Amino acid sequence: MKLISLFVCAIAGAALMTRGQDAAQSTVDLRAKGNQENPPAAIPASSPELPELSQLDEIFKQTSLGKTADAYRMHVEWRKLQNQVANDPAVVAAKKAAESAHTDLEKRKRLGDYYKIYYERMQALSATPEMKLALDGFKAGHLGMLAQPRVRPTPSPAASATPAPSATPAGSPIEAVEPPLPSSR
């Protein structure tokens, strides 16, 4: 019984396989049969001019692909500018000068000069206004980190009509001492 059913399956499979490779008709009509009575209207002579391929490329380069894609594109351009400016002799010299500073104040001043030179070079090489705007933001951020808002500034004399009284009498051997800062406890 098993042998007969196996034999029938083999014959049926062979029959199906021989029909699977039939050749297509020699005359195949690729035109749509439904629109033969109504041919399409002729294109008017005053159709709008189509842009060139290079113009289309520029249009698609300028269109936004989304917030993430724009941020990625901006980051890639920023890294290219960083790599171009990194070996500039003026930038390298300013960085070495900042690293060789002896005091914190001197180092902050030299780092300010370094960031100004660094971002000026990058802005000179950048091509898009968006990148220049982003570089302005980066520069402001770096220069803002150099400020020390918690350090008490040196007092500047206030312009007033009356002279301020002296803390010590003239000719006194005691020097004037600044009062301590109020504690925030």
mmCIF file of C-alpha atoms in Angstrom:
data_model
loop_
_atom_site.group_PDB
_atom_site.id
_atom_site.type_symbol
_atom_site.label_atom_id
_atom_site.label_comp_id
_atom_site.label_asym_id
_atom_site.label_seq_id
_atom_site.Cartn_x
_atom_site.Cartn_y
_atom_site.Cartn_z
ATOM 1 C CA MET A 1 0.000 0.000 0.000
ATOM 2 C CA LYS A 2 2.814 2.378 0.877
ATOM 3 C CA LEU A 3 4.586 1.540 -2.327
ATOM 4 C CA ILE A 4 1.522 2.346 -4.427
ATOM 5 C CA SER A 5 0.911 5.700 -2.738
ATOM 6 C CA LEU A 6 4.598 6.617 -3.154
ATOM 7 C CA PHE A 7 4.421 5.702 -6.839
ATOM 8 C CA VAL A 8 1.259 7.836 -7.368
ATOM 9 C CA CYS A 9 2.893 10.836 -5.626
ATOM 10 C CA ALA A 10 5.993 10.515 -7.803
ATOM 11 C CA ILE A 11 3.915 10.483 -11.004
ATOM 12 C CA ALA A 12 1.824 13.480 -9.856
ATOM 13 C CA GLY A 13 4.965 15.448 -8.931
ATOM 14 C CA ALA A 14 6.562 14.730 -12.302
ATOM 15 C CA ALA A 15 3.412 15.870 -14.085
ATOM 16 C CA LEU A 16 3.339 19.130 -12.154
ATOM 17 C CA MET A 17 7.003 19.827 -12.815
ATOM 18 C CA THR A 18 6.679 19.413 -16.567
ATOM 19 C CA ARG A 19 3.817 21.938 -16.656
ATOM 20 C CA GLY A 20 5.757 24.509 -14.551
ATOM 21 C CA GLN A 21 8.193 25.397 -17.330
ATOM 22 C CA ASP A 22 5.728 26.240 -20.137
ATOM 23 C CA ALA A 23 6.946 28.979 -22.464
ATOM 24 C CA ALA A 24 5.117 32.300 -22.635
ATOM 25 C CA GLN A 25 3.035 33.195 -25.658
ATOM 26 C CA SER A 26 5.062 34.532 -28.536
ATOM 27 C CA THR A 27 2.791 37.555 -29.011
ATOM 28 C CA VAL A 28 2.468 39.391 -25.726
ATOM 29 C CA ASP A 29 0.608 42.696 -25.805
ATOM 30 C CA LEU A 30 2.112 45.011 -23.190
ATOM 31 C CA ARG A 31 -0.265 47.920 -23.856
ATOM 32 C CA ALA A 32 -3.260 48.418 -21.620
ATOM 33 C CA LYS A 33 -6.439 47.208 -23.342
ATOM 34 C CA GLY A 34 -8.864 49.444 -21.423
ATOM 35 C CA ASN A 35 -7.631 52.824 -22.787
ATOM 36 C CA GLN A 36 -7.511 52.005 -26.521
ATOM 37 C CA GLU A 37 -10.726 53.881 -27.185
ATOM 38 C CA ASN A 38 -9.663 57.033 -25.259
ATOM 39 C CA PRO A 39 -6.020 57.871 -26.017
ATOM 40 C CA PRO A 40 -4.309 60.098 -23.416
ATOM 41 C CA ALA A 41 -4.532 63.836 -24.014
ATOM 42 C CA ALA A 42 -1.510 65.379 -25.645
ATOM 43 C CA ILE A 43 0.873 67.213 -23.323
ATOM 44 C CA PRO A 44 0.334 70.953 -23.688
ATOM 45 C CA ALA A 45 3.166 72.878 -25.277
ATOM 46 C CA SER A 46 3.356 75.301 -22.341
ATOM 47 C CA SER A 47 4.290 72.675 -19.744
ATOM 48 C CA PRO A 48 6.490 73.902 -16.892
ATOM 49 C CA GLU A 49 10.212 73.610 -17.423
ATOM 50 C CA LEU A 50 11.755 70.687 -15.591
ATOM 51 C CA PRO A 51 14.893 71.459 -13.575
ATOM 52 C CA GLU A 52 18.233 70.029 -14.549
ATOM 53 C CA LEU A 53 19.684 67.071 -12.675
ATOM 54 C CA SER A 54 22.266 69.245 -10.879
ATOM 55 C CA GLN A 55 19.484 71.581 -9.714
ATOM 56 C CA LEU A 56 17.532 68.623 -8.360
ATOM 57 C CA ASP A 57 20.620 67.414 -6.506
ATOM 58 C CA GLU A 58 21.004 70.822 -4.850
ATOM 59 C CA ILE A 59 17.323 70.911 -3.897
ATOM 60 C CA PHE A 60 17.522 67.516 -2.237
ATOM 61 C CA LYS A 61 20.749 68.428 -0.443
ATOM 62 C CA GLN A 62 19.053 71.484 1.073
ATOM 63 C CA THR A 63 15.835 69.825 2.181
ATOM 64 C CA SER A 64 15.599 68.705 5.755
ATOM 65 C CA LEU A 65 15.554 64.976 6.326
ATOM 66 C CA GLY A 66 14.474 65.360 9.922
ATOM 67 C CA LYS A 67 15.825 66.684 13.168
ATOM 68 C CA THR A 68 18.140 63.743 13.816
ATOM 69 C CA ALA A 69 19.549 63.712 10.283
ATOM 70 C CA ASP A 70 20.188 67.467 10.372
ATOM 71 C CA ALA A 71 21.958 67.154 13.722
ATOM 72 C CA TYR A 72 24.068 64.304 12.354
ATOM 73 C CA ARG A 73 24.944 66.284 9.219
ATOM 74 C CA MET A 74 25.914 69.278 11.379
ATOM 75 C CA HIS A 75 28.058 67.060 13.641
ATOM 76 C CA VAL A 76 29.874 65.539 10.664
ATOM 77 C CA GLU A 77 30.643 68.977 9.221
ATOM 78 C CA TRP A 78 31.793 70.206 12.649
ATOM 79 C CA ARG A 79 34.181 67.240 13.013
ATOM 80 C CA LYS A 80 35.616 67.881 9.532
ATOM 81 C CA LEU A 81 36.297 71.504 10.482
ATOM 82 C CA GLN A 82 37.900 70.425 13.753
ATOM 83 C CA ASN A 83 40.202 68.044 11.902
ATOM 84 C CA GLN A 84 41.197 70.743 9.410
ATOM 85 C CA VAL A 85 41.940 73.341 12.097
ATOM 86 C CA ALA A 86 43.651 71.022 14.599
ATOM 87 C CA ASN A 87 47.064 71.234 12.911
ATOM 88 C CA ASP A 88 46.971 74.953 12.097
ATOM 89 C CA PRO A 89 50.222 76.506 13.445
ATOM 90 C CA ALA A 90 48.490 79.446 15.149
ATOM 91 C CA VAL A 91 46.013 77.144 16.891
ATOM 92 C CA VAL A 92 48.744 74.758 18.038
ATOM 93 C CA ALA A 93 50.852 77.663 19.353
ATOM 94 C CA ALA A 94 47.887 79.150 21.249
ATOM 95 C CA LYS A 95 47.111 75.775 22.813
ATOM 96 C CA LYS A 96 50.712 75.254 23.915
ATOM 97 C CA ALA A 97 50.777 78.765 25.375
ATOM 98 C CA ALA A 98 47.605 78.039 27.353
ATOM 99 C CA GLU A 99 49.047 74.773 28.653
ATOM 100 C CA SER A 100 52.257 76.477 29.798
ATOM 101 C CA ALA A 101 50.496 79.146 31.892
ATOM 102 C CA HIS A 102 51.669 79.380 35.502
ATOM 103 C CA THR A 103 48.560 80.773 37.193
ATOM 104 C CA ASP A 104 44.886 80.066 36.827
ATOM 105 C CA LEU A 105 44.091 83.620 35.743
ATOM 106 C CA GLU A 106 46.829 83.531 33.118
ATOM 107 C CA LYS A 107 45.606 80.151 31.872
ATOM 108 C CA ARG A 108 42.019 81.391 31.550
ATOM 109 C CA LYS A 109 43.182 84.425 29.553
ATOM 110 C CA ARG A 110 45.316 82.279 27.250
ATOM 111 C CA LEU A 111 42.514 79.750 26.796
ATOM 112 C CA GLY A 112 40.225 82.632 25.824
ATOM 113 C CA ASP A 113 42.732 83.647 23.159
ATOM 114 C CA TYR A 114 43.024 80.029 22.030
ATOM 115 C CA TYR A 115 39.244 79.604 21.656
ATOM 116 C CA LYS A 116 38.987 82.872 19.719
ATOM 117 C CA ILE A 117 41.699 81.795 17.266
ATOM 118 C CA TYR A 118 40.319 78.251 17.024
ATOM 119 C CA TYR A 119 36.742 79.272 16.251
ATOM 120 C CA GLU A 120 37.790 82.094 13.890
ATOM 121 C CA ARG A 121 39.697 79.541 11.787
ATOM 122 C CA MET A 122 36.734 77.158 11.814
ATOM 123 C CA GLN A 123 34.308 79.924 10.798
ATOM 124 C CA ALA A 124 36.595 80.931 7.940
ATOM 125 C CA LEU A 125 36.444 77.356 6.604
ATOM 126 C CA SER A 126 32.721 76.748 7.186
ATOM 127 C CA ALA A 127 30.447 77.026 4.188
ATOM 128 C CA THR A 128 26.921 77.234 5.572
ATOM 129 C CA PRO A 129 25.367 79.960 7.708
ATOM 130 C CA GLU A 130 23.889 77.275 9.977
ATOM 131 C CA MET A 131 27.381 76.001 10.761
ATOM 132 C CA LYS A 132 28.650 79.521 11.438
ATOM 133 C CA LEU A 133 25.768 80.058 13.840
ATOM 134 C CA ALA A 134 26.498 76.760 15.585
ATOM 135 C CA LEU A 135 30.183 77.698 15.858
ATOM 136 C CA ASP A 136 29.208 80.998 17.481
ATOM 137 C CA GLY A 137 27.252 79.022 20.063
ATOM 138 C CA PHE A 138 30.159 76.646 20.727
ATOM 139 C CA LYS A 139 32.545 79.583 21.066
ATOM 140 C CA ALA A 140 30.249 81.365 23.517
ATOM 141 C CA GLY A 141 29.942 78.162 25.531
ATOM 142 C CA HIS A 142 33.698 77.663 25.768
ATOM 143 C CA LEU A 143 34.351 81.285 26.636
ATOM 144 C CA GLY A 144 31.543 81.151 29.220
ATOM 145 C CA MET A 145 33.259 78.245 30.958
ATOM 146 C CA LEU A 146 36.319 80.430 31.514
ATOM 147 C CA ALA A 147 34.391 82.979 33.566
ATOM 148 C CA GLN A 148 34.479 82.568 37.322
ATOM 149 C CA PRO A 149 31.237 84.088 38.589
ATOM 150 C CA ARG A 150 31.774 82.876 42.175
ATOM 151 C CA VAL A 151 35.094 84.678 42.573
ATOM 152 C CA ARG A 152 34.671 88.077 44.177
ATOM 153 C CA PRO A 153 35.734 90.739 41.697
ATOM 154 C CA THR A 154 38.065 93.507 42.706
ATOM 155 C CA PRO A 155 36.023 96.483 43.896
ATOM 156 C CA SER A 156 35.952 99.432 41.579
ATOM 157 C CA PRO A 157 35.514 102.904 43.040
ATOM 158 C CA ALA A 158 31.992 104.197 42.635
ATOM 159 C CA ALA A 159 31.614 107.612 41.069
ATOM 160 C CA SER A 160 30.048 109.900 43.661
ATOM 161 C CA ALA A 161 29.999 113.599 44.414
ATOM 162 C CA THR A 162 31.344 113.214 47.949
ATOM 163 C CA PRO A 163 34.626 111.475 48.674
ATOM 164 C CA ALA A 164 34.377 108.201 50.551
ATOM 165 C CA PRO A 165 35.704 108.323 54.126
ATOM 166 C CA SER A 166 38.952 106.513 54.667
ATOM 167 C CA ALA A 167 38.894 103.374 56.823
ATOM 168 C CA THR A 168 42.165 104.362 58.501
ATOM 169 C CA PRO A 169 43.343 107.805 59.391
ATOM 170 C CA ALA A 170 46.103 109.245 57.255
ATOM 171 C CA GLY A 171 49.537 108.250 58.462
ATOM 172 C CA SER A 172 48.266 105.295 60.516
ATOM 173 C CA PRO A 173 50.513 102.226 60.489
ATOM 174 C CA ILE A 174 47.474 99.899 60.331
ATOM 175 C CA GLU A 175 46.592 98.740 56.844
ATOM 176 C CA ALA A 176 43.003 98.522 55.681
ATOM 177 C CA VAL A 177 41.717 94.946 55.669
ATOM 178 C CA GLU A 178 38.765 93.827 53.581
ATOM 179 C CA PRO A 179 35.903 92.423 55.608
ATOM 180 C CA PRO A 180 35.304 88.686 55.169
ATOM 181 C CA LEU A 181 32.588 87.461 52.860
ATOM 182 C CA PRO A 182 29.256 86.656 54.520
ATOM 183 C CA SER A 183 28.857 82.957 54.933
ATOM 184 C CA SER A 184 25.954 81.230 53.227
ATOM 185 C CA ARG A 185 25.243 78.869 56.141
#
